[in-house]
mmCIF file of C-alpha atoms in Angstrom:
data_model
loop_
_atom_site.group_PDB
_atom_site.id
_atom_site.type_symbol
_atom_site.label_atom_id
_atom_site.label_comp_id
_atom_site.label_asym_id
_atom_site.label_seq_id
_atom_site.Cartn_x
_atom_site.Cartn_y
_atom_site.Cartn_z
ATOM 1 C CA UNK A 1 92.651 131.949 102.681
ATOM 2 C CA UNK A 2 95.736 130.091 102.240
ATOM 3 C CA UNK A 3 97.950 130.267 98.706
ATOM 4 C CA UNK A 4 96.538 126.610 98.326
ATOM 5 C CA UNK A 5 92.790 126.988 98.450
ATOM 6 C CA UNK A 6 93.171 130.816 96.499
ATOM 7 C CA UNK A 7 94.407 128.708 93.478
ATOM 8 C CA UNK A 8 92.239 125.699 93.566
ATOM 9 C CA UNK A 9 89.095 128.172 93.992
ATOM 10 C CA UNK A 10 90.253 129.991 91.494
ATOM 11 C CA UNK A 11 90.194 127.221 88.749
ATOM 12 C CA UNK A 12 86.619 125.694 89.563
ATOM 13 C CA UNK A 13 84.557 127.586 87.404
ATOM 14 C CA UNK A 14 84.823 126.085 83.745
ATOM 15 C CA UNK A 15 86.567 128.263 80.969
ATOM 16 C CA UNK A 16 88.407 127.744 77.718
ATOM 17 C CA UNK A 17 90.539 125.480 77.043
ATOM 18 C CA UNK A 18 94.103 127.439 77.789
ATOM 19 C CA UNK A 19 92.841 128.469 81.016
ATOM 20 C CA UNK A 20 92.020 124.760 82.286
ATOM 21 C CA UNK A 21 95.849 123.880 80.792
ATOM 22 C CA UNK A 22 97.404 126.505 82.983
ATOM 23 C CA UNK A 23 95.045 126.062 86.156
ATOM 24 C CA UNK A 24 96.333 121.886 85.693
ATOM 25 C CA UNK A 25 100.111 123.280 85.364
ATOM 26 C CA UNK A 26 99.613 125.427 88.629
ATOM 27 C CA UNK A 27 97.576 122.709 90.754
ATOM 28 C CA UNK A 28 100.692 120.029 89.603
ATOM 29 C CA UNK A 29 103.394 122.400 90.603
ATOM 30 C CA UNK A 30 101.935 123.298 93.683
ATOM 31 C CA UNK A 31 101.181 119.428 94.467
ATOM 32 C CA UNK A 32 104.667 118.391 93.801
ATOM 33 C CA UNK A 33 106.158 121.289 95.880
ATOM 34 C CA UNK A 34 105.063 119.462 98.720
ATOM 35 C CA UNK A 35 107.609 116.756 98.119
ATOM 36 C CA UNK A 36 109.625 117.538 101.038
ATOM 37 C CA UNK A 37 113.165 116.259 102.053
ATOM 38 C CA UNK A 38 112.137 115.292 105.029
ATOM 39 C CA UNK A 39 109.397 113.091 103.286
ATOM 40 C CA UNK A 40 112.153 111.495 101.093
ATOM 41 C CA UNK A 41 114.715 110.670 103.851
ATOM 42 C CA UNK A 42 111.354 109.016 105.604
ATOM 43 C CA UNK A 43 110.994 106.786 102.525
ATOM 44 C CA UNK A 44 114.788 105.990 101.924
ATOM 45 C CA UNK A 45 114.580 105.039 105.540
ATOM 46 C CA UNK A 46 111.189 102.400 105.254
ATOM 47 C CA UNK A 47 112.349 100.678 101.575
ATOM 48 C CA UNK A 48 115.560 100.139 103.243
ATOM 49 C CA UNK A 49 114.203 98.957 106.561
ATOM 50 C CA UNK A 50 111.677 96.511 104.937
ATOM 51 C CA UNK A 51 113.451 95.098 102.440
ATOM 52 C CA UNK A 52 116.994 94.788 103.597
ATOM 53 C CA UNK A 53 115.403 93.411 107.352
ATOM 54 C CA UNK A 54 112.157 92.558 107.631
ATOM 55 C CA UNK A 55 111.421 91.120 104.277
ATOM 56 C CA UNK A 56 114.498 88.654 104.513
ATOM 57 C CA UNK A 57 113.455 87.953 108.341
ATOM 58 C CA UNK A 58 110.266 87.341 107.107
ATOM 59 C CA UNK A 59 111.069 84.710 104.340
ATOM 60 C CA UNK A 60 113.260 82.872 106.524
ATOM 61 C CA UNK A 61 110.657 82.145 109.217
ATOM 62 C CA UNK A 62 108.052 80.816 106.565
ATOM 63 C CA UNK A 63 110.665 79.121 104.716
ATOM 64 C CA UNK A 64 113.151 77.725 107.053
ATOM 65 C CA UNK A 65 110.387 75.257 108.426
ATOM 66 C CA UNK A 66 109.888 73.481 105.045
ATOM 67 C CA UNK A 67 114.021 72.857 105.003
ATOM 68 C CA UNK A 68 114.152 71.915 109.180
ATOM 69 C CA UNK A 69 111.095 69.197 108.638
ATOM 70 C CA UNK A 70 112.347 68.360 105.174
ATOM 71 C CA UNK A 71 115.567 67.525 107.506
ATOM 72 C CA UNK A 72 113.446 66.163 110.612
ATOM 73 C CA UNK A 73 111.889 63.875 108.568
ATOM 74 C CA UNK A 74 114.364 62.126 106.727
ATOM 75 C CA UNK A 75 116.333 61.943 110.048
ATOM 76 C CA UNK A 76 113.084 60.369 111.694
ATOM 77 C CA UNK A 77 113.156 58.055 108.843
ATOM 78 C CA UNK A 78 116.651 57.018 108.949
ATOM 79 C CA UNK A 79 116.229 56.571 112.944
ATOM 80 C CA UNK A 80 113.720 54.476 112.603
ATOM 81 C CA UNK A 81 115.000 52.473 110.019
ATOM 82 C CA UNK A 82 118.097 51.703 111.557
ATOM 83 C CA UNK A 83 115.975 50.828 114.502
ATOM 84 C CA UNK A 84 113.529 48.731 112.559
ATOM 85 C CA UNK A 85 116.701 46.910 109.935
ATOM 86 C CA UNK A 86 118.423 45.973 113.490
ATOM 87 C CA UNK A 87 115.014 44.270 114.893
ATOM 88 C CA UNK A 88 114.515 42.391 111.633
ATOM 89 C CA UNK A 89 117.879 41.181 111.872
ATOM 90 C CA UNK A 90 117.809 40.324 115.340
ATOM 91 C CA UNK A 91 114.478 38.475 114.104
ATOM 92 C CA UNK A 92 114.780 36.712 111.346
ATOM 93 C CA UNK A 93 118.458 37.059 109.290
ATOM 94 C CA UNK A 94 116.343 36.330 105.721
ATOM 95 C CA UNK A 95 113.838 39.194 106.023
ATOM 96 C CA UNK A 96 114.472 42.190 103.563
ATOM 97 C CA UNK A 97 115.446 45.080 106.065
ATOM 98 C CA UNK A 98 113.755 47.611 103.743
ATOM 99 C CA UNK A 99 110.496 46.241 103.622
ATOM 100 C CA UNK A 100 109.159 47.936 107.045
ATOM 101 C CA UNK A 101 111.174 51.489 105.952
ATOM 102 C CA UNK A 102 109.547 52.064 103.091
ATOM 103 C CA UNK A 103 106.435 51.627 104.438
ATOM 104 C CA UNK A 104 107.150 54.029 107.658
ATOM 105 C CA UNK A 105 108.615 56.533 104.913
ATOM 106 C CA UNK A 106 105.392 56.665 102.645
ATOM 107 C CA UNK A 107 103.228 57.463 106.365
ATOM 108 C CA UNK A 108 105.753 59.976 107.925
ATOM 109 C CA UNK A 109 106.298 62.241 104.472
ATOM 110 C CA UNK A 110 102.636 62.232 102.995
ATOM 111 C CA UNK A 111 100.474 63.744 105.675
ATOM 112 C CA UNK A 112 102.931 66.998 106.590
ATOM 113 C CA UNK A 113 103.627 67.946 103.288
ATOM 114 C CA UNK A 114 99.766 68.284 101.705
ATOM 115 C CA UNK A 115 99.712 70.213 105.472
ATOM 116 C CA UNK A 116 102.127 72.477 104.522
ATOM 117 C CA UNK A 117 101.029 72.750 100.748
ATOM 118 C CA UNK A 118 97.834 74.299 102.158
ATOM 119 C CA UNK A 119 99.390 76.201 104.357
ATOM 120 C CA UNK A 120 101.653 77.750 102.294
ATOM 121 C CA UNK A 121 98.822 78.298 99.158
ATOM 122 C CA UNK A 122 96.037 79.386 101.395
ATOM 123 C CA UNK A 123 97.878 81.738 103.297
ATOM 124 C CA UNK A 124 99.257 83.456 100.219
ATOM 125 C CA UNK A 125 96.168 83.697 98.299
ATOM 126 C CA UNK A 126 94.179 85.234 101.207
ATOM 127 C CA UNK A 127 97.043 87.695 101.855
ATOM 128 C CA UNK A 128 96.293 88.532 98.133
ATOM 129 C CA UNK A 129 92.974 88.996 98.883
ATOM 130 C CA UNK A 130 93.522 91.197 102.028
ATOM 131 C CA UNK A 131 95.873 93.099 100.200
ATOM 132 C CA UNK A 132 93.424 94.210 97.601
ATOM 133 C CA UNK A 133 90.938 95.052 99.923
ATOM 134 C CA UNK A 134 93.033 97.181 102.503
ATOM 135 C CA UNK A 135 94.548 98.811 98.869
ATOM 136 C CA UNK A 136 91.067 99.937 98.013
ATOM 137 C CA UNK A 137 90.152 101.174 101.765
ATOM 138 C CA UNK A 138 93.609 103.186 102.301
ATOM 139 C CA UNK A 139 92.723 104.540 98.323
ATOM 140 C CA UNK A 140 89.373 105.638 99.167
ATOM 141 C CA UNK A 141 89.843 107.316 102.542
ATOM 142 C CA UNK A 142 92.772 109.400 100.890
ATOM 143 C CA UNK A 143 90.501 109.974 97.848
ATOM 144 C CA UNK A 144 87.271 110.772 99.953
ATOM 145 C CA UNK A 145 88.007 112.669 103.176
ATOM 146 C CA UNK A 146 90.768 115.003 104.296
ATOM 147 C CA UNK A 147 92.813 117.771 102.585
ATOM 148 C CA UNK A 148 96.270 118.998 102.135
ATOM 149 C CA UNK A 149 95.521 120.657 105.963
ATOM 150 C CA UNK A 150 94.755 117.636 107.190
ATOM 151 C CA UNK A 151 97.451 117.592 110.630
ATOM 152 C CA UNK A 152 99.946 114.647 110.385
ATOM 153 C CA UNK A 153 98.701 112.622 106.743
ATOM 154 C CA UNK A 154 97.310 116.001 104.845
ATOM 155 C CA UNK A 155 101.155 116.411 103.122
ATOM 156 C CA UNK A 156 102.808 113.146 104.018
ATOM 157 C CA UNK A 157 100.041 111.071 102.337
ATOM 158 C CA UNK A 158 96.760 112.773 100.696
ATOM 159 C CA UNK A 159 99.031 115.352 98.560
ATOM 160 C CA UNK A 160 100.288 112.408 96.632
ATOM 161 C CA UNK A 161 96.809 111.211 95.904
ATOM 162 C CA UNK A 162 95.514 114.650 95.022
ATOM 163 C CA UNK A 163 98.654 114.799 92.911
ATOM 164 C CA UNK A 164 97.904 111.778 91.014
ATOM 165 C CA UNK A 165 93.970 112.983 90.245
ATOM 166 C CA UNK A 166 95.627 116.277 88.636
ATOM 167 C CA UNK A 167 98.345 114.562 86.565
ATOM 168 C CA UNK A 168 97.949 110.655 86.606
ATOM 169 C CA UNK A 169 100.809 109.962 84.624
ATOM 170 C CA UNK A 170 103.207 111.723 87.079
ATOM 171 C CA UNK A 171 103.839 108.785 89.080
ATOM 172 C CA UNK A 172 105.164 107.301 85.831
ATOM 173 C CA UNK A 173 108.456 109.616 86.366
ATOM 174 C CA UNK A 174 108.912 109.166 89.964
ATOM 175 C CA UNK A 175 111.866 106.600 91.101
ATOM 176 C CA UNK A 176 111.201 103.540 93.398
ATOM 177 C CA UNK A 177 111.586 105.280 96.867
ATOM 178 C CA UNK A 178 109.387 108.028 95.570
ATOM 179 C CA UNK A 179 106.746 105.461 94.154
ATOM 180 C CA UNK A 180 107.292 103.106 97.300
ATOM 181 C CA UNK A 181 108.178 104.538 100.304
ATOM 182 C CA UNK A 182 104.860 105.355 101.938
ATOM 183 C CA UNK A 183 103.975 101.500 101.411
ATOM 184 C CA UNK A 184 106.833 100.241 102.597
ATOM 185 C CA UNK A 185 106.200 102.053 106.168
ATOM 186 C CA UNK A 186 103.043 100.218 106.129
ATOM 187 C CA UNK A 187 104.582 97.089 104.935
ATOM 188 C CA UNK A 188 107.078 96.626 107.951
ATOM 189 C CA UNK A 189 105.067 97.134 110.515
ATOM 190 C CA UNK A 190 102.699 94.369 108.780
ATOM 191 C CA UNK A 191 105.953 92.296 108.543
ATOM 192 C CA UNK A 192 106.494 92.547 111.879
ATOM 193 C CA UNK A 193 103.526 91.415 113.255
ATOM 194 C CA UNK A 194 104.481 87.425 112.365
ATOM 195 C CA UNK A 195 108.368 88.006 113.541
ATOM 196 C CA UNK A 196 106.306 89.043 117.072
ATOM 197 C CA UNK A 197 103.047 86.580 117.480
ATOM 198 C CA UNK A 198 103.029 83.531 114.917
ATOM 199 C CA UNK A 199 106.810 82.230 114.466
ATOM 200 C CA UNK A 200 105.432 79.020 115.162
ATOM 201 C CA UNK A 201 102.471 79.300 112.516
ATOM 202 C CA UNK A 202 103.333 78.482 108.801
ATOM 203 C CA UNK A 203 100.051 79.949 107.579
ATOM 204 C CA UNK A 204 99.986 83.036 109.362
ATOM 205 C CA UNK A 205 103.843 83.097 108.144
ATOM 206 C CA UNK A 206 103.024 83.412 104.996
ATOM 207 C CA UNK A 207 99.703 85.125 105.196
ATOM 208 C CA UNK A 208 101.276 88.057 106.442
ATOM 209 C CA UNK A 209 104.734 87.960 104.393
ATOM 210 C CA UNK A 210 102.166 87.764 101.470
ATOM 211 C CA UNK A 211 100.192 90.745 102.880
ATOM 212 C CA UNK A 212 103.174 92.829 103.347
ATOM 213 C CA UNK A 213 105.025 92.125 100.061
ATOM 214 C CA UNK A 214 102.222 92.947 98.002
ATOM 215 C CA UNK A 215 101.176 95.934 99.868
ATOM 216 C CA UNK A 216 104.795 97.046 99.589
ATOM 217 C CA UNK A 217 104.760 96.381 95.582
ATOM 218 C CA UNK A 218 101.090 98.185 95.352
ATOM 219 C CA UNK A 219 101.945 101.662 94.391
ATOM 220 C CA UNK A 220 104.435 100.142 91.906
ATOM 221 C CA UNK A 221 101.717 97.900 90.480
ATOM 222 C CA UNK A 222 99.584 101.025 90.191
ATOM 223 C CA UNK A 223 101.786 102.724 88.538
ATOM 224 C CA UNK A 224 102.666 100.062 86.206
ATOM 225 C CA UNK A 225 98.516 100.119 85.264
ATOM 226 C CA UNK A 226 99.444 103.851 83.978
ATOM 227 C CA UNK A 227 102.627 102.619 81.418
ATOM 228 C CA UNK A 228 102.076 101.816 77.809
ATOM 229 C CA UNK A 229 105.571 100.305 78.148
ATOM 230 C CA UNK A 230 105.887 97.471 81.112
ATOM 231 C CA UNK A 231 108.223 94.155 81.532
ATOM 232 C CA UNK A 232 107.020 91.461 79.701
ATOM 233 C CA UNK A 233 106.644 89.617 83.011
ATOM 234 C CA UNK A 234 104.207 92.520 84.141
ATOM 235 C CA UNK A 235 102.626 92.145 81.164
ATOM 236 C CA UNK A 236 101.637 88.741 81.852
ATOM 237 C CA UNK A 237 100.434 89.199 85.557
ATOM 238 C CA UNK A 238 98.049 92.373 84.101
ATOM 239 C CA UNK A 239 96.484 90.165 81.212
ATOM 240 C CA UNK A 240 96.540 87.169 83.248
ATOM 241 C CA UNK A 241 94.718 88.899 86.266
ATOM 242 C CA UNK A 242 97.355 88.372 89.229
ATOM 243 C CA UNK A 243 97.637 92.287 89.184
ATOM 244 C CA UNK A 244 95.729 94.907 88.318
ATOM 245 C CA UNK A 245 95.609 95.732 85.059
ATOM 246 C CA UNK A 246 95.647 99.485 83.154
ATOM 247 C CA UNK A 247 92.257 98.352 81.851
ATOM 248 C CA UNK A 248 90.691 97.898 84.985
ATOM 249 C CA UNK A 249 92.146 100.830 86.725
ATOM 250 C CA UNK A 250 91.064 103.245 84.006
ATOM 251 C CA UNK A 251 87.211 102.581 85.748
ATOM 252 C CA UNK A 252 88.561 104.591 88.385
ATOM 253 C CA UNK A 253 90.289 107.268 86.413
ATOM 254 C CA UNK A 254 87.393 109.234 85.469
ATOM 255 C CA UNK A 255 85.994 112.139 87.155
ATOM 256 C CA UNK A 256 84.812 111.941 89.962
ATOM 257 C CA UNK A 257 86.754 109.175 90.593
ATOM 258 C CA UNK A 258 84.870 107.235 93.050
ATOM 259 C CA UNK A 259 84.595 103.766 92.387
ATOM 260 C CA UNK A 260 86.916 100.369 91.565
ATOM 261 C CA UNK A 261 89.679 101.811 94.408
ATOM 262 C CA UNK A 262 91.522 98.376 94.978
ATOM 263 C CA UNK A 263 94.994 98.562 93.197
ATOM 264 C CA UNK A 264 96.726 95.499 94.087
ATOM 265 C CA UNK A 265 95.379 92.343 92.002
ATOM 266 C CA UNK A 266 91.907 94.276 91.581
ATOM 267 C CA UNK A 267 89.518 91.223 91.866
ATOM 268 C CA UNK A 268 87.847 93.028 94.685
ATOM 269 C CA UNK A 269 86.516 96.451 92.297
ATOM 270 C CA UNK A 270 83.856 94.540 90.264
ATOM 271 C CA UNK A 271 82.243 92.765 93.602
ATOM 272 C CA UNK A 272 82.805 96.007 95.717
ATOM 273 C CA UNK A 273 81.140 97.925 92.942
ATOM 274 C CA UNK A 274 78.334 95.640 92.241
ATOM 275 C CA UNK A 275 77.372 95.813 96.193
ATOM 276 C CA UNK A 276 77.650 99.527 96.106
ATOM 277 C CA UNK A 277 79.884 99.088 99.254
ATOM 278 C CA UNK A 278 81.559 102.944 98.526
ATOM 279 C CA UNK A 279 78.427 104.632 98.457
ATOM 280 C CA UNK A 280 77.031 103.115 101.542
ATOM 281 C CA UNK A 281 80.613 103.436 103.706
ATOM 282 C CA UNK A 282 80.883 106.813 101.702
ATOM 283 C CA UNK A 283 77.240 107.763 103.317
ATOM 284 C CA UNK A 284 77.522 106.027 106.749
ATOM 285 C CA UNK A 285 80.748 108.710 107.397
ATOM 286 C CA UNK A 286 78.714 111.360 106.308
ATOM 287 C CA UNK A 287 75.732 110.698 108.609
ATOM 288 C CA UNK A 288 78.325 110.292 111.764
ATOM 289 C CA UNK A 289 80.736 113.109 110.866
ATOM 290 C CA UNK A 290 78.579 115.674 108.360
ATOM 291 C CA UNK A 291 81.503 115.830 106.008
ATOM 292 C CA UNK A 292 80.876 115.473 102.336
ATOM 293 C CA UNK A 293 82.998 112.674 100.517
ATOM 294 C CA UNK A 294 85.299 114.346 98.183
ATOM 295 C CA UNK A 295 84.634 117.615 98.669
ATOM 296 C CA UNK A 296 88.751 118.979 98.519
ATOM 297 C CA UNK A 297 89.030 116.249 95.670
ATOM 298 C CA UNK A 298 86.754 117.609 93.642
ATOM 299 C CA UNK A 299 88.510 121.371 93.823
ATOM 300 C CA UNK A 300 91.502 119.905 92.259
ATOM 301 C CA UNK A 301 89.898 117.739 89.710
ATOM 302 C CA UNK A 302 87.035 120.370 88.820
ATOM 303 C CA UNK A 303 88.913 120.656 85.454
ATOM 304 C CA UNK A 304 89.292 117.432 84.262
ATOM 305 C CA UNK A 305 85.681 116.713 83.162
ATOM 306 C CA UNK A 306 86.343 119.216 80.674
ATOM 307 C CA UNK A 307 89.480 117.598 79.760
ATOM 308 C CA UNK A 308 87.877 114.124 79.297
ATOM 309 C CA UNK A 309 84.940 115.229 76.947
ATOM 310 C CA UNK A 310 87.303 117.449 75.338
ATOM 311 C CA UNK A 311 89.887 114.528 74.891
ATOM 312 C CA UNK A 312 86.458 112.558 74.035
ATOM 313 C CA UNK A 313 85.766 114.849 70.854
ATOM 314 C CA UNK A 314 89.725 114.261 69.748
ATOM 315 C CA UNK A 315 89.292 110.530 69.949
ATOM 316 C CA UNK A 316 85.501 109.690 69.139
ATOM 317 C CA UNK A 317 85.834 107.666 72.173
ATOM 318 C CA UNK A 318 86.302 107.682 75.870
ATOM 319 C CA UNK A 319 87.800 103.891 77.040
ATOM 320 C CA UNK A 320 91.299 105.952 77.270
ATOM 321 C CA UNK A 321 90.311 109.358 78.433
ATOM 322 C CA UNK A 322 90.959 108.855 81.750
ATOM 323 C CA UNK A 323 95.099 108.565 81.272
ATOM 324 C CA UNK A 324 97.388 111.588 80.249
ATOM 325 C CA UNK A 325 94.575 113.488 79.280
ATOM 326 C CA UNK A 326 96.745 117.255 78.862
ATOM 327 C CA UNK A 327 99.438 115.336 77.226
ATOM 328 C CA UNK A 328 97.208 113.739 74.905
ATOM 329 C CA UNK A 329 95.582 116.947 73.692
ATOM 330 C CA UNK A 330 98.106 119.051 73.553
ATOM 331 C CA UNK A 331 100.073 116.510 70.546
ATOM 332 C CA UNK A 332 96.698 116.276 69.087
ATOM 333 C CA UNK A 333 96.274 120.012 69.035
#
């Protein structure tokens, strides 16, 4: 048995109250051990990749069009009214040359630019939208299946999430490339995808620079839903409902944490929730593979039911026992 599963088995049977403190202390040290170098030079590499290349390639080719037909227009225009000022003059030397222009001008600018209003709007709100959802299916596979053995993701990706089960206000110290890294890998090769197959679409532009952005910006939104203390402007996105907000996150942040997974804007949790779309996936994998959904979560986390009805008796209440639960105790004790 390795030095990982000795400890978490060791911890899974309830005790007092200093024992669960020290089995948490062990299971976070041993999590954040696994922080390798290797892992952080991987991350330095992806935040700088996406947004010092493909994030300002990516802007430009669902930007530049509105400038270049902004430009094509007016030039159109301008064509054509020379064209149309020297016919009326040619015609009749009292007719006012602008007359015909204007007209041409109203019928040339109107059309394209409601086009590329909707363009622009509806392929940023449904990268929004896939953003969420992909959040809450990337969540809930790390959450569900796997383990720290897991070849390839079990230390690169699923320690962080067992990591943040243990001690959810961890990710609150960790700097951007540590917070963002592991999106940002997924976030340029989403941002590539456009640069490759639709530099001629405007909505599929946008749609994916949308998609990418936002999925590169998740992990810091999530951990901006576990600070007291945010930006003002944050503050306003989380009460207005653009991002997810600590209040809805906290549904998720009680044992055994299987529900409301989408961390972007979160508008997907209630629906997903309501259709019981976790359980069924969660028991469609299980009648293909045999494996039981959270079954290595739930040796990490085995002491933090405890905590929260312990944290529960401190408060008289349990809408905020689902955040910093050690810390909290241990000032109230």
């Amino acid at each position: 048995m390795s030095k990982t599963n000795r400890l978490v088995s060791s911890s899974s049977t309830p005790g007092d109250y200093d024992s669960f403190i020290k089995a948490k202390e062990q299971k976070e040290q041993v999590l954040k051990s696994g922080y390798s170098s290797s892992k952080r030079a991987m991350e330095y590499f992806f935040v700088l990749l996406y947004f010092c290349v493909i994030l300002p390639w990516n802007l430009y080719q669902s930007f530049a069009p509105l400038w270049f037909n902004h430009n094509s227009i007016h030039s159109n225009i301008n064509s054509i009214n020379s064209n149309i000022n020297s016919i009326n003059s040619n015609a009749n030397p009292n007719s006012n040359p602008n007359s015909n222009a204007n007209i041409h001008h109203s019928n040339i600018h109107t059309t394209p630019l409601n086009t590329l209003l909707l363009d622009i709007l509806g392929g940023i709100v449904l990268g929004m939208i896939t953003t969420d959802f992909v959040s809450g299916i990337l969540h809930w596979i790390a959450d569900t299946w796997g383990s720290l053995e897991t070849p390839l993701i079990g230390q690169t990706f699923i320690r962080s999430f067992r990591e943040h089960h243990v001690a959810p206000s961890a990710m609150c110290k960790h700097d951007f490339i540590e917070t963002n890294g592991d999106n940002c890998l997924v976030a340029t090769v989403l941002g590539i995808i456009p640069i490759i197959f639709f530099r001629h679409s405007m909505f599929m532009s946008f749609y994916f620079t949308a998609f990418a952005l936002l999925g590169a910006f998740t992990n810091q939104i999530h951990k901006w839903s576990h600070q007291y203390q945010v930006p003002p402007i944050v503050k306003f996105l989380q009460s207005s409902g653009i991002i997810l907000s600590r209040t809805s996150h906290n549904f998720h942040h009680k044992s055994p944490f299987d529900t409301y997974y989408c961390i972007t804007t979160g508008w997907l949790n209630y629906p997903l929730h309501v259709m019981n779309f976790w359980r069924s996936s969660e028991k469609l994998v299980t009648w293909l593979t045999g494996y039981l959904p959270r079954s290595d979560d739930m040796k990490w986390t085995s002491h933090l039911k405890y905590l929260e009805t312990t944290l529960k008796d401190h408060d008289g209440g349990e809408d905020e026992a689902s955040h910093d639960q050690v810390d909290t105790i241990k000032k109230k004790n």
